mmCIF file of C-alpha atoms and ligand atoms in Angstrom:
data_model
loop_
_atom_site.group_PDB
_atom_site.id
_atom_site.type_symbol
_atom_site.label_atom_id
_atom_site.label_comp_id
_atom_site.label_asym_id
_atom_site.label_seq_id
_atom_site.Cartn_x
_atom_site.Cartn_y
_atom_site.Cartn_z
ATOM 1 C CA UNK A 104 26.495 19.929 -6.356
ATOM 2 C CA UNK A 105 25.269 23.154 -8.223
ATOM 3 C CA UNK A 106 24.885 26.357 -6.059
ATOM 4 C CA UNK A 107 22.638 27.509 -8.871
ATOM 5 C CA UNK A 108 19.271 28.956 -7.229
ATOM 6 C CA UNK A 109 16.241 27.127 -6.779
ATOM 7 C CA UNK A 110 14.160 27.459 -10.109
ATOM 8 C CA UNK A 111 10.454 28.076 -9.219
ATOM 9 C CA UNK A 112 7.865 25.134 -9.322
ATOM 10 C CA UNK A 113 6.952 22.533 -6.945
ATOM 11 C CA UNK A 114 9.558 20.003 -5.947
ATOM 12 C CA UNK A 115 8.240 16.436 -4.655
ATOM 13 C CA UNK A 116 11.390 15.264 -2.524
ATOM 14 C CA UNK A 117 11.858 12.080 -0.824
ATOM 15 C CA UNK A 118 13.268 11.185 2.318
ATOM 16 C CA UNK A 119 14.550 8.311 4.855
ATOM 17 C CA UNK A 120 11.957 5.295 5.479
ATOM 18 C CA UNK A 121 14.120 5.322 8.805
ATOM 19 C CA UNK A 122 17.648 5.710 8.152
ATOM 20 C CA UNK A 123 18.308 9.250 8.056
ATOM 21 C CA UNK A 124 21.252 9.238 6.453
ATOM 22 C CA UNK A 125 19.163 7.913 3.199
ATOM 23 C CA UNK A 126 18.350 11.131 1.771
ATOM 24 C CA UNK A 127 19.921 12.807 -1.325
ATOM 25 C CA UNK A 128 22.624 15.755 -1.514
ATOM 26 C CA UNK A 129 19.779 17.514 -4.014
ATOM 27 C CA UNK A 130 16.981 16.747 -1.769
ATOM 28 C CA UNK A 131 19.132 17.998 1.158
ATOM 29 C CA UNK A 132 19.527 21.393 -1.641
ATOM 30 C CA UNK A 133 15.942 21.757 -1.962
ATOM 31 C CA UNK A 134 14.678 21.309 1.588
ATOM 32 C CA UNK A 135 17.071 24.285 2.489
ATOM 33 C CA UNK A 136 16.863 26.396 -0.612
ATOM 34 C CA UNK A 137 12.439 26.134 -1.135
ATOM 35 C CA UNK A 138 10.444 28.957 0.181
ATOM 36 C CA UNK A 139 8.707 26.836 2.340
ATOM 37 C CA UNK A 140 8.171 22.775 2.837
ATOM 38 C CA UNK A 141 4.909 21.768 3.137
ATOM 39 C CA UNK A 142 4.653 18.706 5.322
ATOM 40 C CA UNK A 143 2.491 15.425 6.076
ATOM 41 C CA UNK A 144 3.113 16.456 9.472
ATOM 42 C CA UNK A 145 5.678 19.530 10.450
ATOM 43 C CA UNK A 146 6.481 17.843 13.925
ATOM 44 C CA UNK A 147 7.741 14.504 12.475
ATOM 45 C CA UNK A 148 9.797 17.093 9.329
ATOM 46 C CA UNK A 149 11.048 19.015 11.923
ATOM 47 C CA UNK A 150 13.801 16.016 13.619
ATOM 48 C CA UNK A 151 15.044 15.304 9.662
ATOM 49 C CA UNK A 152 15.570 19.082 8.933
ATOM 50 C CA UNK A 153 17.201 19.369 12.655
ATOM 51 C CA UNK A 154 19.469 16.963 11.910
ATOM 52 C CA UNK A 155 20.736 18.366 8.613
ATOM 53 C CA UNK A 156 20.665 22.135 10.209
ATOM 54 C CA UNK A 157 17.765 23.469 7.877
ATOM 55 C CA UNK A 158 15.884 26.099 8.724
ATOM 56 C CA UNK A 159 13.302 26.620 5.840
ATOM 57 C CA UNK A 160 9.780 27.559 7.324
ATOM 58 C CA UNK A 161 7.283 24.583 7.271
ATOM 59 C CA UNK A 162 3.660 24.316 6.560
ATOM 60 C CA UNK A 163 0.692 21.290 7.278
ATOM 61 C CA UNK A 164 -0.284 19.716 3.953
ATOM 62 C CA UNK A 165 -1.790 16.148 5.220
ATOM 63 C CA UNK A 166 -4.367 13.762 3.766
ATOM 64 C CA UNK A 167 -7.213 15.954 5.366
ATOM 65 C CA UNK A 168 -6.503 19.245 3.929
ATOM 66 C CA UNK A 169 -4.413 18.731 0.924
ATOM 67 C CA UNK A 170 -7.104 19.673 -1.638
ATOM 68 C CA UNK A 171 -7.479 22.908 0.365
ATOM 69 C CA UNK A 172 -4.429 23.092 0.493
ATOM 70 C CA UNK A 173 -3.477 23.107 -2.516
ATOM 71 C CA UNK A 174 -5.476 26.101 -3.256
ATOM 72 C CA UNK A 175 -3.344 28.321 -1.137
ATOM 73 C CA UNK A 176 0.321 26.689 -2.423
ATOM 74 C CA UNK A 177 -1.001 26.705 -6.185
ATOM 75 C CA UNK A 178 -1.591 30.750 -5.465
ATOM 76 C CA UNK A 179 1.879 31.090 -4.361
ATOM 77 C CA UNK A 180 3.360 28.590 -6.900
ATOM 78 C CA UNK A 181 1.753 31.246 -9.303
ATOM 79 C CA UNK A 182 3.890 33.741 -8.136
ATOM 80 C CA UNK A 183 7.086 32.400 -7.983
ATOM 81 C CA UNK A 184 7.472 30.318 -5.394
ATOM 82 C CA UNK A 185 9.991 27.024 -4.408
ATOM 83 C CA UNK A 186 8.202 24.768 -2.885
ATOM 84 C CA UNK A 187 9.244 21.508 -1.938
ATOM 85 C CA UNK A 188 6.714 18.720 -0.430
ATOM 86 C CA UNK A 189 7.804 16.092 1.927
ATOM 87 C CA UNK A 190 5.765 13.194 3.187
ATOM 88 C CA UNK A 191 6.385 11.408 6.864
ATOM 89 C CA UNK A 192 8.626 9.088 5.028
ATOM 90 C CA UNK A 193 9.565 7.712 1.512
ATOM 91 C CA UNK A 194 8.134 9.718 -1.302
ATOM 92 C CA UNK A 195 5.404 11.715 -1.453
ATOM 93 C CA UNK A 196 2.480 10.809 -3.423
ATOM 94 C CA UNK A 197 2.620 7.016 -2.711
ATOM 95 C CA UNK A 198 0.260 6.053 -0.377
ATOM 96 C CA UNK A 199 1.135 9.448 1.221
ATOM 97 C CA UNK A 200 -0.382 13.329 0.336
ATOM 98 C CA UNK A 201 1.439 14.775 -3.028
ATOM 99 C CA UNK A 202 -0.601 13.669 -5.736
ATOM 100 C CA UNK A 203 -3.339 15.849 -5.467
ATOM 101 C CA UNK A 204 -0.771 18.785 -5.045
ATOM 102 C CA UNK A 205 1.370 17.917 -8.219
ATOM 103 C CA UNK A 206 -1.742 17.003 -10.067
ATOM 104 C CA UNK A 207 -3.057 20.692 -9.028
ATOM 105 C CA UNK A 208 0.253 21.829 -9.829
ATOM 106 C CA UNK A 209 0.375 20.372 -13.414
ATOM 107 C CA UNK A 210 -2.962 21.571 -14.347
ATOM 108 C CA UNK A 211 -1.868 25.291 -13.391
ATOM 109 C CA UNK A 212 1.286 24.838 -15.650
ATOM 110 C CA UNK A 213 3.504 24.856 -12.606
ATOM 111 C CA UNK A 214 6.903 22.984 -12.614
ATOM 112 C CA UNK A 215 6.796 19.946 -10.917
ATOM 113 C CA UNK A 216 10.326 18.520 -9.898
ATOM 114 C CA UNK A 217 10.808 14.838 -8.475
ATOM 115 C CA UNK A 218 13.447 14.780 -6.313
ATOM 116 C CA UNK A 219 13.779 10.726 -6.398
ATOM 117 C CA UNK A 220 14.932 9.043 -3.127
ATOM 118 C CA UNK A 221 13.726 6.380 -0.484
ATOM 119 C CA UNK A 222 10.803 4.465 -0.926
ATOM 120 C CA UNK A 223 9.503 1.122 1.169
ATOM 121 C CA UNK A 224 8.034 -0.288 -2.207
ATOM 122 C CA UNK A 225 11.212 -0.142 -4.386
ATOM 123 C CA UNK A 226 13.958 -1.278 -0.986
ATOM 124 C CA UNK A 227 11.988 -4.059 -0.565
ATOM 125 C CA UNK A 228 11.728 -5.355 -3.997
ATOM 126 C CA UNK A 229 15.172 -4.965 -4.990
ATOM 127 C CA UNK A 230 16.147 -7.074 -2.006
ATOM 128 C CA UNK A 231 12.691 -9.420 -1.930
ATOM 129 C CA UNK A 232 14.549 -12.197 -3.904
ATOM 130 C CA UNK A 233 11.442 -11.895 -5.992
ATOM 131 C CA UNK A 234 10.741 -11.142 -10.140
ATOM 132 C CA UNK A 235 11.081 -7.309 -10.286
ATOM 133 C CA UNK A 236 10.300 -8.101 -14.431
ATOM 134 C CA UNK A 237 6.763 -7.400 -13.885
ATOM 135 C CA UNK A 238 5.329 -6.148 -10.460
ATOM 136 C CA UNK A 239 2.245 -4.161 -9.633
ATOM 137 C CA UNK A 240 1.767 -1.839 -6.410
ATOM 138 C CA UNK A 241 -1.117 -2.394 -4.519
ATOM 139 C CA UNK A 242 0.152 -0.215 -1.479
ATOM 140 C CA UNK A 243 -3.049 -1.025 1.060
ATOM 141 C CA UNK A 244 -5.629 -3.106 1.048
ATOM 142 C CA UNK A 245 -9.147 -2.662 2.348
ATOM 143 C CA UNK A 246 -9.080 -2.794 6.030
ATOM 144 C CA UNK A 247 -12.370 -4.370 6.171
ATOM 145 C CA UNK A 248 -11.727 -8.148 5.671
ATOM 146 C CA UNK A 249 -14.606 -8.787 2.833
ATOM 147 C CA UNK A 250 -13.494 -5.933 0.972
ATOM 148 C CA UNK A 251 -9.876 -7.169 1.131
ATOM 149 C CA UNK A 252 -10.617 -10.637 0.380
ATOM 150 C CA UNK A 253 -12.407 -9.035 -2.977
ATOM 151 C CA UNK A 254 -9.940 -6.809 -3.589
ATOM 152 C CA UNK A 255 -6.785 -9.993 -3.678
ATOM 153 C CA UNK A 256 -9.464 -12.071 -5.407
ATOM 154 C CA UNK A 257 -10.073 -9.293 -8.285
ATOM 155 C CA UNK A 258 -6.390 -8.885 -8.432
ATOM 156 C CA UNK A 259 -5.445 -12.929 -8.693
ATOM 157 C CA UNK A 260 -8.282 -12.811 -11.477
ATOM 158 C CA UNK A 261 -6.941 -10.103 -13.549
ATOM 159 C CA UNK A 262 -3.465 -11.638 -13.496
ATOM 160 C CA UNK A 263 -2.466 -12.749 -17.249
ATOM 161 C CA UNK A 264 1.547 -13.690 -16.338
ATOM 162 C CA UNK A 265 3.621 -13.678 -13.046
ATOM 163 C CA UNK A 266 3.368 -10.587 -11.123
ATOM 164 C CA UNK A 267 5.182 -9.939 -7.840
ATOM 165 C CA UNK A 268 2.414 -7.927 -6.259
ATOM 166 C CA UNK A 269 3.686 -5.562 -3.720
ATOM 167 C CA UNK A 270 1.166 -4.271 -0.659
ATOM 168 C CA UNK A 271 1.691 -2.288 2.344
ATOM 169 C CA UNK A 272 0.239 -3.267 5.700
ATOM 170 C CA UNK A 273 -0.034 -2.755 9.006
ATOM 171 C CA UNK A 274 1.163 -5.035 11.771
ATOM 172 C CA UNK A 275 -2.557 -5.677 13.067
ATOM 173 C CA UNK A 276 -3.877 -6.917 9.882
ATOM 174 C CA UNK A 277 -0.719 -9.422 8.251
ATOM 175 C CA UNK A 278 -1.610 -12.359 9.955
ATOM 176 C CA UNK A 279 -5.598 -12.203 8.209
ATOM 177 C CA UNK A 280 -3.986 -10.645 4.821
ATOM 178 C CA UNK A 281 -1.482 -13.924 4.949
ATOM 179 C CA UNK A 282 -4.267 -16.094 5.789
ATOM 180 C CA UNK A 283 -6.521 -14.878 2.423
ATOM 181 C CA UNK A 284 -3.385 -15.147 0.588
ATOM 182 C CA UNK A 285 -2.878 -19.124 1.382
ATOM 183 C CA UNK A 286 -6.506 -19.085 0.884
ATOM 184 C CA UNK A 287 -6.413 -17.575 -3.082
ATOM 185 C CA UNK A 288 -3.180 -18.532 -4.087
ATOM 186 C CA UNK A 289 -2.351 -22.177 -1.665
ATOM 187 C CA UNK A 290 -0.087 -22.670 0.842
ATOM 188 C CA UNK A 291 2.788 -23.080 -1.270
ATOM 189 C CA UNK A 292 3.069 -19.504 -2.863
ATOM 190 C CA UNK A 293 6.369 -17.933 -2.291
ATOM 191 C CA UNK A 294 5.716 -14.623 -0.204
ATOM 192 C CA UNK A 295 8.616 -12.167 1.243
ATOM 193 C CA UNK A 296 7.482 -10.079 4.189
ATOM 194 C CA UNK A 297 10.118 -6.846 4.543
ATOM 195 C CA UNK A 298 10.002 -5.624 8.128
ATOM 196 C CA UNK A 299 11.741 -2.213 9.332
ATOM 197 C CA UNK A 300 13.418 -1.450 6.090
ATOM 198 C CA UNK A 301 16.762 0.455 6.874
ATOM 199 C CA UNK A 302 16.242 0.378 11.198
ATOM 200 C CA UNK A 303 18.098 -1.740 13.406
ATOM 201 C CA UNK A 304 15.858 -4.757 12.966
ATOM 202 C CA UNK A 305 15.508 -4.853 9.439
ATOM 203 C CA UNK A 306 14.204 -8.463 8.598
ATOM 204 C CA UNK A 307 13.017 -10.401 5.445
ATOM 205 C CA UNK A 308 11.021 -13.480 5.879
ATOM 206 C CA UNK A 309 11.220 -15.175 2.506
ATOM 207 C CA UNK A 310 9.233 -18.211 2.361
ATOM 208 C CA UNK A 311 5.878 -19.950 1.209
ATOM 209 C CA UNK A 312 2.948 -18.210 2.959
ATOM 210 C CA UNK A 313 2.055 -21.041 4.894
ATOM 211 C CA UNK A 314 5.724 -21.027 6.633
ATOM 212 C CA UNK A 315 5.723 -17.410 6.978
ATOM 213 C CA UNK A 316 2.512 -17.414 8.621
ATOM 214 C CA UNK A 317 3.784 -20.007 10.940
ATOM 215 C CA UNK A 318 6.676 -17.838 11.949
ATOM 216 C CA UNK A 319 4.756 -15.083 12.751
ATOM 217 C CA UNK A 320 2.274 -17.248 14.807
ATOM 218 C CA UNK A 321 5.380 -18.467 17.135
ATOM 219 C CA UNK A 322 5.945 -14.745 17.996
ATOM 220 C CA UNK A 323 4.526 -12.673 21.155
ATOM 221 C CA UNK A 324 3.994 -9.882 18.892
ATOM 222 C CA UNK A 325 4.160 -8.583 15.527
ATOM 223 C CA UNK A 326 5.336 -4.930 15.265
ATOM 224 C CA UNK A 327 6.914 -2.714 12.556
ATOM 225 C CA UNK A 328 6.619 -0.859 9.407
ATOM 226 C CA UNK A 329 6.247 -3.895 6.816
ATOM 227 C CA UNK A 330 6.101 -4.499 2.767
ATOM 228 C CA UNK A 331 3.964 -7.775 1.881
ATOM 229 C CA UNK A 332 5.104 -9.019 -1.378
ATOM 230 C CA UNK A 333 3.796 -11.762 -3.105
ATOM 231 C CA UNK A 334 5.135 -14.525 -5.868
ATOM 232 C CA UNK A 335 1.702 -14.340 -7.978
ATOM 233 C CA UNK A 336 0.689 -16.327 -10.819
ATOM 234 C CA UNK A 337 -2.216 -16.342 -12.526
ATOM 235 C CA UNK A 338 -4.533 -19.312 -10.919
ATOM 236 C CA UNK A 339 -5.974 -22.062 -13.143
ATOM 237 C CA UNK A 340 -8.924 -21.596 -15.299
ATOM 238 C CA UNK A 341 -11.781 -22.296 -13.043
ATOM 239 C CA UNK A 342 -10.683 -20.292 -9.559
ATOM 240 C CA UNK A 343 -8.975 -17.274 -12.403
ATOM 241 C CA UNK A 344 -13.215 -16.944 -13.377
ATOM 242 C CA UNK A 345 -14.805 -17.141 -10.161
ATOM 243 C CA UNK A 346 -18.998 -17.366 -11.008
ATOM 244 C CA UNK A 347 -19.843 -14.066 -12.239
ATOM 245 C CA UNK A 348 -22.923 -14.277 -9.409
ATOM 246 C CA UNK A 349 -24.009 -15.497 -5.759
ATOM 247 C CA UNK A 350 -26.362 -17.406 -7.387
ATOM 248 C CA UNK A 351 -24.058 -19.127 -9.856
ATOM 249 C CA UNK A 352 -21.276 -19.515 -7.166
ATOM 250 C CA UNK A 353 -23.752 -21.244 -5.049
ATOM 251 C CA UNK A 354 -24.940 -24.150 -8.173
ATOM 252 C CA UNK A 355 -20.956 -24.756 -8.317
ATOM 253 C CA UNK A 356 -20.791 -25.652 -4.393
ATOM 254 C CA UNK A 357 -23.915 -27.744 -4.062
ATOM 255 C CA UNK A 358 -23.360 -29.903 -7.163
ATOM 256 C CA UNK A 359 -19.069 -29.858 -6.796
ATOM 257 C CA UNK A 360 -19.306 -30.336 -2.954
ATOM 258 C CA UNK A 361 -22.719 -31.578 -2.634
ATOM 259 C CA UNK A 362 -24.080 -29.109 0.036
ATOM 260 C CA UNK A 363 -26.948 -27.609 0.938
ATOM 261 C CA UNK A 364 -27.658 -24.015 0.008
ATOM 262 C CA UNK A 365 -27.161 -23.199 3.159
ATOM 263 C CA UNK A 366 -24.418 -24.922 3.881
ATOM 264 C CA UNK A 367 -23.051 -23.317 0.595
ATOM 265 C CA UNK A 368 -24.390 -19.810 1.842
ATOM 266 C CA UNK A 369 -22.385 -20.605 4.703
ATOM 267 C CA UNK A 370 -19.463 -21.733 2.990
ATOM 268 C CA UNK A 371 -19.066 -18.249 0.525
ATOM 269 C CA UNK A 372 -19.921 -16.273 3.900
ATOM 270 C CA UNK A 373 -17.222 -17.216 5.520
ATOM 271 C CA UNK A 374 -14.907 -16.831 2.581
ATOM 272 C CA UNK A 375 -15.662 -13.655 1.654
ATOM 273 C CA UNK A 376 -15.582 -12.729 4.878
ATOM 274 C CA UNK A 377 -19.439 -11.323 5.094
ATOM 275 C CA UNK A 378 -22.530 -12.035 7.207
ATOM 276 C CA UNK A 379 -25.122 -15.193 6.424
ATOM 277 C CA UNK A 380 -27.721 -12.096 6.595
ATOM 278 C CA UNK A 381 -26.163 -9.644 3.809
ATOM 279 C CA UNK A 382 -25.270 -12.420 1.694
ATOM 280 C CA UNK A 383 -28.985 -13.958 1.798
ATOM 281 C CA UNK A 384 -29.699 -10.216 1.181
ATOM 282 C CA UNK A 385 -27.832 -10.006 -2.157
ATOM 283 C CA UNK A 386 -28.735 -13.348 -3.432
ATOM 284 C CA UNK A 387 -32.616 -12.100 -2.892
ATOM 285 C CA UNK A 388 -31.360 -8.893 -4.347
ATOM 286 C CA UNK A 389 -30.050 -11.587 -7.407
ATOM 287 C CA UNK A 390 -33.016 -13.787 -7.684
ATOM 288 C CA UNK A 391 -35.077 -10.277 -8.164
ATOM 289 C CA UNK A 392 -33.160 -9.123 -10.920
ATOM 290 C CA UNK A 393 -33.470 -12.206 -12.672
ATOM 291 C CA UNK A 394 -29.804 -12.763 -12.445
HETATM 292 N N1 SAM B 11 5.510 7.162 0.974
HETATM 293 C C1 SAM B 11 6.054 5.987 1.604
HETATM 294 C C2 SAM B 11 6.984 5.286 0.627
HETATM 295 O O1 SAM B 11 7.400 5.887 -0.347
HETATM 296 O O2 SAM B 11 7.326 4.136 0.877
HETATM 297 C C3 SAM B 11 4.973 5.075 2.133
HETATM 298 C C4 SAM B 11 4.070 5.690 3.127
HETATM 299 S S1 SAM B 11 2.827 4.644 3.724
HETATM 300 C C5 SAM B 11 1.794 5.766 4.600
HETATM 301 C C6 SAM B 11 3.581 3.817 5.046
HETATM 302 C C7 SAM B 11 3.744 2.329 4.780
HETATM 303 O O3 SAM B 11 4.913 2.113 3.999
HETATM 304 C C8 SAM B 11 3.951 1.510 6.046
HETATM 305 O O4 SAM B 11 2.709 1.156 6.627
HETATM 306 C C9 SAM B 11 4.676 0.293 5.508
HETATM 307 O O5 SAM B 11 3.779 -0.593 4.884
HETATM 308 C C10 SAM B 11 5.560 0.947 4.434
HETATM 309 N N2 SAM B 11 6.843 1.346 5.028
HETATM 310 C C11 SAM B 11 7.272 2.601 5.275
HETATM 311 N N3 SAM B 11 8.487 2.568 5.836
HETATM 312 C C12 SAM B 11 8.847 1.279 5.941
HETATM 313 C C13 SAM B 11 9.986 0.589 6.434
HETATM 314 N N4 SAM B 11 11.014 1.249 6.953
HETATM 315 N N5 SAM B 11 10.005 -0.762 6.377
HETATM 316 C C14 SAM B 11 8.968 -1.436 5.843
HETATM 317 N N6 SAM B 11 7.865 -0.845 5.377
HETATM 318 C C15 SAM B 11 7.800 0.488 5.422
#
């Protein structure tokens, strides 16, 4: 370890996604030499720099006020300052504040300094099981369950090889994100789910979706921090080019499946996760445009 000072700049440092001893002997330097740290959220800082005796002064820079923010730490970047940004946990910048800070930073000529370290996306990967030859981070998905259904369906469509796609998500919303899964990529593809990374109940549940699903179905509860990641492969020609339109996607169901439009309406409503109404809205809004 160098006792060389801190050069000035900005200094992006991760820290433990729960064990606290996973943090860095530089990012341990930083956090005590910086000016200041400037925090997702200086109470939840406070119990990590406690426990390694630091006593740098802390400042609020959270999802809400980072562009202002960034204002008043690019001023004192300017003149010479260390400062080092922490998120809650992992590293900062993914799916956390920090990129708008560094990007600030950048664009002021201001050194920015990773200080690499713990992050949810990478321990669960490495240990998934999984191809880490090609993978793609999603982090979250829509929380609304049409626009996540779109969002997994534009992502199986613009898949040209195997992928392991990597998402975070919240406890509430795995069983639904599972169940679109099966529904895109079959009940056969090979998901791992990565629960409590680093904590006392650290679990992986590597299996096809449809199994994993069914595990979590037996249980009272589902609780935790958890990493979805997925085996993905690009689906066959026909569901890899859904119908570029309603109207289109509607043809394919009456004459495949022989049903009525509305039955079809009804069908494509219920997949995508919409109302009858707003999907009899946009096929009108369709038919107008002479789509
Ligand atoms: N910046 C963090 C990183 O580098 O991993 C991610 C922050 S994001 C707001 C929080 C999400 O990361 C959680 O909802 C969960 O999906 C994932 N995560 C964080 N800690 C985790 C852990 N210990 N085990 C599993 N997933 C975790």
């Amino acid at each position: 370890m160098t006792d060389e000072p801190l050069a000035p700049g900005l200094y992006l440092v991760a820290t433990p996604i729960g064990n606290l001893e996973d943090i860095t002997l530089r990012a341990l330097r930083v956090l005590r030499s910086a000016d200041r740290i400037a925090c997702e959220d200086t109470r939840h800082t406070r119990k990590l720099l406690d426990r390694y005796s630091i006593a740098t002064p802390t400042i609020s820079s959270h999802e809400h006020n980072e562009a202002e923010r960034s204002g008043q730490l690019i001023a004192e970047l300017k003149n010479g300052a260390r400062i080092a940004v922490v998120s809650d946990a992992g590293t900062p910048g993914i799916s956390d504040p920090g990129m708008v800070l560094a990007a600030a930073a950048i664009a002021a000529g201001i050194p920015v300094y990773p200080i690499p370290g713990a992050s949810a996306l990478l321990a669960a990967l490495v240990a998934s099981g999984l191809s880490t030859e090609q993978f793609s981070f999603v982090g979250f998905l829509p929380p609304k369950a049409g626009a996540r259904r779109t969002a997994l369906e534009d992502l199986a469509a613009g898949l040209s090889r195997p992928t392991t796609l990597v998402f975070y998500e919240a406890p509430h919303r795995i069983a639904d994100t599972l169940a679109d899964v099966e529904m895109i990529w079959g009940p056969d593809c090979r998901v791992v789910l990565a629960r409590e990374l680093t904590k006392l109940h650290e679990e992986f549940l590597r299996s096809t979706v449809q199994d994993v699903r069914n595990q979590l179905a037996a249980r009272e509860s589902i609780r935790g921090e958890m990493v979805l990641l997925l085996d993905a492969h690009p689906l066959s020609a026909t569901a890899a080019n859904p119908p570029s339109s309603l109207q289109a996607h509607l043809a394919k169901l009456e004459k495949s499946e022989d049903l009525t439009e509305k039955d079809a309406l009804k069908r494509i409503a219920r997949e995508r996760g919409v109302s009858k109404s707003e999907l009899w809205r946009e096929l009108q809004r369709e038919r107008a445009r002479g789509k």
